[in-house]
Short mmCIF file of C-alpha atoms in Angstrom, two decimals:
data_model
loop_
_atom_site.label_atom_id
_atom_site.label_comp_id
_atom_site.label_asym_id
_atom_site.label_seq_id
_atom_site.Cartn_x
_atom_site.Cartn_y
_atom_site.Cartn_z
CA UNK A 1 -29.17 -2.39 1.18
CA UNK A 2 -25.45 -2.98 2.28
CA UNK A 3 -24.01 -0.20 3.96
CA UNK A 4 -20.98 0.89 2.98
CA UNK A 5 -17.73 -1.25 4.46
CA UNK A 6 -14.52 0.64 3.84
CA UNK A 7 -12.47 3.53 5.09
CA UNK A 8 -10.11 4.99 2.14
CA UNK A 9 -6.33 6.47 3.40
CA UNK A 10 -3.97 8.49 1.14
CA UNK A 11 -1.47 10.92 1.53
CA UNK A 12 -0.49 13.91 -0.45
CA UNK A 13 2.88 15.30 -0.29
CA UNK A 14 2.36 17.08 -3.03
CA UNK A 15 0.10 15.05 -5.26
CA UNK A 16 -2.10 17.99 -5.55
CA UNK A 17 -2.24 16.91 -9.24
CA UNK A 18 -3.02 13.38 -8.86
CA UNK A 19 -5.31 13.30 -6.04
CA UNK A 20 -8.58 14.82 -7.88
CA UNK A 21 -8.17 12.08 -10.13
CA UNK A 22 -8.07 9.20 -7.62
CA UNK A 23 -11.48 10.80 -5.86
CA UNK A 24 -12.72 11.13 -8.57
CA UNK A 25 -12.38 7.65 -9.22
CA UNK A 26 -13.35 6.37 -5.97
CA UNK A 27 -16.82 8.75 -6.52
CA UNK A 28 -17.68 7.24 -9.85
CA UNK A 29 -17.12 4.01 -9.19
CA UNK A 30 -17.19 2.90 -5.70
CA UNK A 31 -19.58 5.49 -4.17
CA UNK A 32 -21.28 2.48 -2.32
CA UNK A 33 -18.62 0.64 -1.01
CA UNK A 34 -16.38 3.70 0.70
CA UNK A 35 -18.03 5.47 3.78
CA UNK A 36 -15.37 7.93 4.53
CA UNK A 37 -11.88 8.75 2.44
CA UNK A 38 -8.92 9.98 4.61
CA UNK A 39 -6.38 12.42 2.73
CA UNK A 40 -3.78 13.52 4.85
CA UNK A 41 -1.73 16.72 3.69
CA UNK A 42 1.86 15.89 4.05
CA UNK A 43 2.47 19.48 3.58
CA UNK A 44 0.12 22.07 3.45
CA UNK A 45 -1.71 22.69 -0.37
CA UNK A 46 -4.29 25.29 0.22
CA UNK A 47 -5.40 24.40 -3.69
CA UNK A 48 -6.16 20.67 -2.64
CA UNK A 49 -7.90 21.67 0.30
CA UNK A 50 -10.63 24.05 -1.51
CA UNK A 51 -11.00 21.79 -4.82
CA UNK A 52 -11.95 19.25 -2.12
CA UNK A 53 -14.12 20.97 -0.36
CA UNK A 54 -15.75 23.26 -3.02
CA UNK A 55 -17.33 19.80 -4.20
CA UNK A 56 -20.08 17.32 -2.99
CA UNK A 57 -18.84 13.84 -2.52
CA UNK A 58 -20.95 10.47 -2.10
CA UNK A 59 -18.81 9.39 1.08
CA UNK A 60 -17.29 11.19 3.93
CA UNK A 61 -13.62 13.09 3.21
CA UNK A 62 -11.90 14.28 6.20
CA UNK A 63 -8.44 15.97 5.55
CA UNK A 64 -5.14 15.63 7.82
CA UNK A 65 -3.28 18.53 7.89
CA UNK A 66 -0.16 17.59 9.53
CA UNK A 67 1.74 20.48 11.48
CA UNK A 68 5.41 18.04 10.37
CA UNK A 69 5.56 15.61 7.50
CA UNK A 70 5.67 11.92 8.55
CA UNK A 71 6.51 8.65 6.99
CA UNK A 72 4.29 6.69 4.57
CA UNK A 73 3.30 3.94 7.80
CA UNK A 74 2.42 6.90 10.47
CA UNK A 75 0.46 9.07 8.27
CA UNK A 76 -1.55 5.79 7.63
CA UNK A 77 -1.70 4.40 11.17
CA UNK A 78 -2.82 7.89 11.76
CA UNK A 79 -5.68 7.40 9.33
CA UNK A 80 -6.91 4.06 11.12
CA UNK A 81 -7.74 6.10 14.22
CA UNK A 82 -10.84 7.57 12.14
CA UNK A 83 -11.92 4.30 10.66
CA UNK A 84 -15.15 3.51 11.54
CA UNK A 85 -15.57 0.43 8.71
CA UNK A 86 -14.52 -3.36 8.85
CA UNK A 87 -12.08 -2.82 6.18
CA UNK A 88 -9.31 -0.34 6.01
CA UNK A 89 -7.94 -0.12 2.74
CA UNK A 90 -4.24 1.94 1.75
CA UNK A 91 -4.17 3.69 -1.58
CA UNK A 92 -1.92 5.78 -3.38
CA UNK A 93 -2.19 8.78 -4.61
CA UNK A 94 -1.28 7.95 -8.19
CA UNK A 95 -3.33 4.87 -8.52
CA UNK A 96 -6.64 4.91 -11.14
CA UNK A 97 -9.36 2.98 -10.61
CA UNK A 98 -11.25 1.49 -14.03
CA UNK A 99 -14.47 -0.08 -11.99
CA UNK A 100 -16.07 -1.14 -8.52
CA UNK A 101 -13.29 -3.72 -7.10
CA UNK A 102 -14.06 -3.49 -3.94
CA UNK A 103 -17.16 -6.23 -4.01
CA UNK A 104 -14.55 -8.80 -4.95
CA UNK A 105 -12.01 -7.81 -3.07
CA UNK A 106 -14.73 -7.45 0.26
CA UNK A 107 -15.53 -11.81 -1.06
CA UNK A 108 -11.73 -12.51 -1.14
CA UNK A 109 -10.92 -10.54 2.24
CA UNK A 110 -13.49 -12.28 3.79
CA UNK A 111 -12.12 -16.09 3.09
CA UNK A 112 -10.77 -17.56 6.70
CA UNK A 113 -7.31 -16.19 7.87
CA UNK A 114 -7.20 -13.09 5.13
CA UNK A 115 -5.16 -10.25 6.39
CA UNK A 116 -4.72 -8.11 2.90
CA UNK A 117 -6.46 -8.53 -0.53
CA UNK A 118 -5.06 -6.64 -3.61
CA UNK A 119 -5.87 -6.33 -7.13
CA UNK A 120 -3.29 -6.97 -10.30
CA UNK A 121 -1.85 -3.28 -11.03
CA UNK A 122 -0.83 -2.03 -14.53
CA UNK A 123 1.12 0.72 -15.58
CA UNK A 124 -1.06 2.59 -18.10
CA UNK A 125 -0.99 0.61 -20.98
CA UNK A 126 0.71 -2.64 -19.76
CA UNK A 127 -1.27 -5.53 -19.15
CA UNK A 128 -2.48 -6.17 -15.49
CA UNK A 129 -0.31 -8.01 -13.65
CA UNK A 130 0.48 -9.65 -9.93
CA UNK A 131 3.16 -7.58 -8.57
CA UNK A 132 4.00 -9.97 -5.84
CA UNK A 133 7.16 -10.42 -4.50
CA UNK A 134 9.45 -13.46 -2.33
CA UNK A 135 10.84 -11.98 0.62
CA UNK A 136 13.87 -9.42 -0.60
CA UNK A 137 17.13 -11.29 0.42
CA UNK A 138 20.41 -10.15 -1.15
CA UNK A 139 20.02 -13.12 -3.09
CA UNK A 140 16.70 -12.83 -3.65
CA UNK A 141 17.85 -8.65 -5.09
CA UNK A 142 20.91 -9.74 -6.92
CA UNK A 143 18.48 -11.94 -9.05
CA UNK A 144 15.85 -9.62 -9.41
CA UNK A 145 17.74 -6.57 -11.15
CA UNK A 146 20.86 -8.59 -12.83
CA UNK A 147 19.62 -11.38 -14.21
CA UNK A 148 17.70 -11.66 -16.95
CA UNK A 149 13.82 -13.02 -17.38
CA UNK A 150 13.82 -13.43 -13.59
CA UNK A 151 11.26 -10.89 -12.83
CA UNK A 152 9.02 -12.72 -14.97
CA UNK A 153 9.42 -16.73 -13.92
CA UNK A 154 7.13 -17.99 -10.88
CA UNK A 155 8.52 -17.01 -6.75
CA UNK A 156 6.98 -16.66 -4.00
CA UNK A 157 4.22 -14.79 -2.85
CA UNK A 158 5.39 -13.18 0.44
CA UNK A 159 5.00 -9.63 0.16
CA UNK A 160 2.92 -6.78 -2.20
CA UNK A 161 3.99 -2.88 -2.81
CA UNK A 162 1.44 -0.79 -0.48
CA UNK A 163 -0.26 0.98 -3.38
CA UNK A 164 -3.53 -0.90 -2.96
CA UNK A 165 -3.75 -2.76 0.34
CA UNK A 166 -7.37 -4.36 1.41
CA UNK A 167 -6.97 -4.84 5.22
CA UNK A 168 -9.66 -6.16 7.81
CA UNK A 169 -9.65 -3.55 10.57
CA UNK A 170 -9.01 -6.08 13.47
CA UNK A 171 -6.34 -7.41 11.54
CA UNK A 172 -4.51 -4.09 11.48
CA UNK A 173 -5.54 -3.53 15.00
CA UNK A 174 -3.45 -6.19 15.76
CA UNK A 175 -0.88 -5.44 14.10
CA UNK A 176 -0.49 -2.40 15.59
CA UNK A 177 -0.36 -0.93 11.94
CA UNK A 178 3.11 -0.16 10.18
CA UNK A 179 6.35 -0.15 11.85
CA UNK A 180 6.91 3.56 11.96
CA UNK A 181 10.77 3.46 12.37
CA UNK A 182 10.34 2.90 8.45
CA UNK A 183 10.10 6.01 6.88
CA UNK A 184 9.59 5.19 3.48
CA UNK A 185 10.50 2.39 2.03
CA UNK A 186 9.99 -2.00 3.22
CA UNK A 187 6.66 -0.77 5.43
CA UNK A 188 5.12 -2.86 3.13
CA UNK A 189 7.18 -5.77 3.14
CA UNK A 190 7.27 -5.84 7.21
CA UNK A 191 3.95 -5.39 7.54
CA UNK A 192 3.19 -8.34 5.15
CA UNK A 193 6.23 -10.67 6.66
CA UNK A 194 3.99 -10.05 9.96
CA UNK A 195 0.71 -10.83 8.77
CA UNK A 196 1.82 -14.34 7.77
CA UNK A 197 3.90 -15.20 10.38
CA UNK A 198 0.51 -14.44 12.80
CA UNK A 199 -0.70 -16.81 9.83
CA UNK A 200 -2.85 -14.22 7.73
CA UNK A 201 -2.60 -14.88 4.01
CA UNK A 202 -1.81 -12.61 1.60
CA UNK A 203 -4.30 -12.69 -1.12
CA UNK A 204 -4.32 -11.61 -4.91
CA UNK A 205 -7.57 -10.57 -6.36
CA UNK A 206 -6.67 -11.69 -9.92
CA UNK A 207 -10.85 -10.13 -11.52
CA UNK A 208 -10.04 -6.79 -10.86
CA UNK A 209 -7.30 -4.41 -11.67
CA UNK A 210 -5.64 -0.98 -10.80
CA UNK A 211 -3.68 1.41 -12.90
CA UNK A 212 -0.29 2.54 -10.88
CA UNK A 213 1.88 4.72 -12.10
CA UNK A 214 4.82 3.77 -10.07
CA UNK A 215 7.13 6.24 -9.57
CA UNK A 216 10.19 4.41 -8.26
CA UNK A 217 11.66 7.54 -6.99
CA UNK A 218 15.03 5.56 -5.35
CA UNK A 219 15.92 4.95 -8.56
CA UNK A 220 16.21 8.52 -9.71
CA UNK A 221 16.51 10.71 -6.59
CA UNK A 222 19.69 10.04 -4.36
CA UNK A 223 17.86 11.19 -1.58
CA UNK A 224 15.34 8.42 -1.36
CA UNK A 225 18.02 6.02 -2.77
CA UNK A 226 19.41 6.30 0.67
CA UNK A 227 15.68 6.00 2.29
CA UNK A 228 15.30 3.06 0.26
CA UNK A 229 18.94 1.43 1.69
CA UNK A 230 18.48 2.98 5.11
CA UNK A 231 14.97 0.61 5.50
CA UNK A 232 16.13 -2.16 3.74
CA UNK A 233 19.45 -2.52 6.36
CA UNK A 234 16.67 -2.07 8.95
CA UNK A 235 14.49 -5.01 7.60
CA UNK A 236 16.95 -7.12 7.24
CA UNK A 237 17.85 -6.48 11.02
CA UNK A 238 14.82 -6.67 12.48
CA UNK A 239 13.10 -9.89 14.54
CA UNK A 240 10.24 -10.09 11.93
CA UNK A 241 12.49 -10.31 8.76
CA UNK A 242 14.66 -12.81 10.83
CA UNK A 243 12.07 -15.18 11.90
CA UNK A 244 10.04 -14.92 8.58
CA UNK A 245 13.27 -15.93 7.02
CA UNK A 246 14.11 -18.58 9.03
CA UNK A 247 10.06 -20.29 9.00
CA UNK A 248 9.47 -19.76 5.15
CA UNK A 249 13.06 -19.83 3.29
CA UNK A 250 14.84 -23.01 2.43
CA UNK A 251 17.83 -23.25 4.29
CA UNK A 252 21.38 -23.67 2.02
#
């Protein structure tokens, strides 16, 4: 019998109402695939707490309580210290799961030189897609929201959103985990521009699917709309943004 090969990490800040659903997924589904499931509490919610712990579970759940909230990357670099597994895998609260991926996403992750397998994500009813994304220039942004039919005609594959991120433990080791001076926002992007330019692939399990229910808060909150420019100014400053650009983009 297999033992079980992967550590689960989400954070709550306030997803009291979203994270029952997402264990409960991960129990019906992928009971014997996950050893141990990591919530961290963002902010305290004494009602997430006791529904957890009221109920039995068929993996490990060990609960965070942090004394400060923290950005999305440290709350989940704070996670790996407890994993135990060969695979660390990054989930979001608001993500449903429809079956056991994690088989063929443990065959993909395990091809020579993976460093992060997802699945195609949907947003309820849409069909699943590859949400995949070339490296976010201003060029590269200018296309993407102004012109239209762009988001839908072939680019690169240089970076995925962190709602579902498959990750061999060494690899994020390595890594060092996210860049923590992002609080919010592009921790995904870096940490994908640095898995390929130590010459990891990123790798798109096209059998298997999510539901996400993106919220794309920067869009609607002015708050994060300045988290969301704040990071990208720092990406596009930093060494590993620079030298991914100037290894993988064509020059002018």
């Amino acid at each position: 019998m297999k033992l079980p090969s992967v550590t689960i990490s989400v954070v709550s800040h306030e997803h009291g109402d979203e994270i029952p659903n997402l264990l409960r997924d991960l129990a019906a589904f992928a009971p014997s695939s996950i050893l141990e499931v990591i919530v961290t509490l963002n902010v305290p919610e004494e009602m997430l707490t006791k529904w957890i712990n009221v109920r039995q579970w068929p993996f490990i759940i060990t609960i965070i309580n942090n004394p400060i909230p923290m950005g999305y990357g440290a709350n989940h670099n704070q996670a790996f210290k407890f994993c135990k597994t060969p695979y660390f895998c990054i989930v979001n609260p608001d993500v449903r799961l429809t079956g056991d991926l994690f088989p063929f996403m443990i065959s993909r992750i395990e091809e020579p030189m993976a460093g992060c397998a997802y699945p195609m994500q949907s947003n309820r009813d849409s069909e699943p897609v590859d949400l995949s994304r070339e490296v976010p220039t201003l060029v590269s942004l200018l296309r993407r929201y102004l012109v239209p039919g762009s988001r839908t005609k072939p680019h690169e594959r240089h970076w995925i959103n962190g709602a579902f991120m498959l990750i061999p433990a060494p690899v994020f080791e390595r890594l060092a985990g996210f860049d923590q001076r992002y609080f919010m926002y592009c921790e995904d992007v870096d940490i994908c521009l640095r898995l390929q330019l130590l010459g990891y692939r990123l790798l798109p399990v096209v059998s298997v699917k999510v539901e996400h229910e993106a919220q794309h808060a920067s869009r609607r909150r002015l708050r994060h709309l300045v988290w969301h420019v704040k990071s990208l100014w720092s990406l596009w400053h930093s060494a590993p943004y620079r030298e991914f650009c100037r290894k993988h983009l064509r020059k002018a």
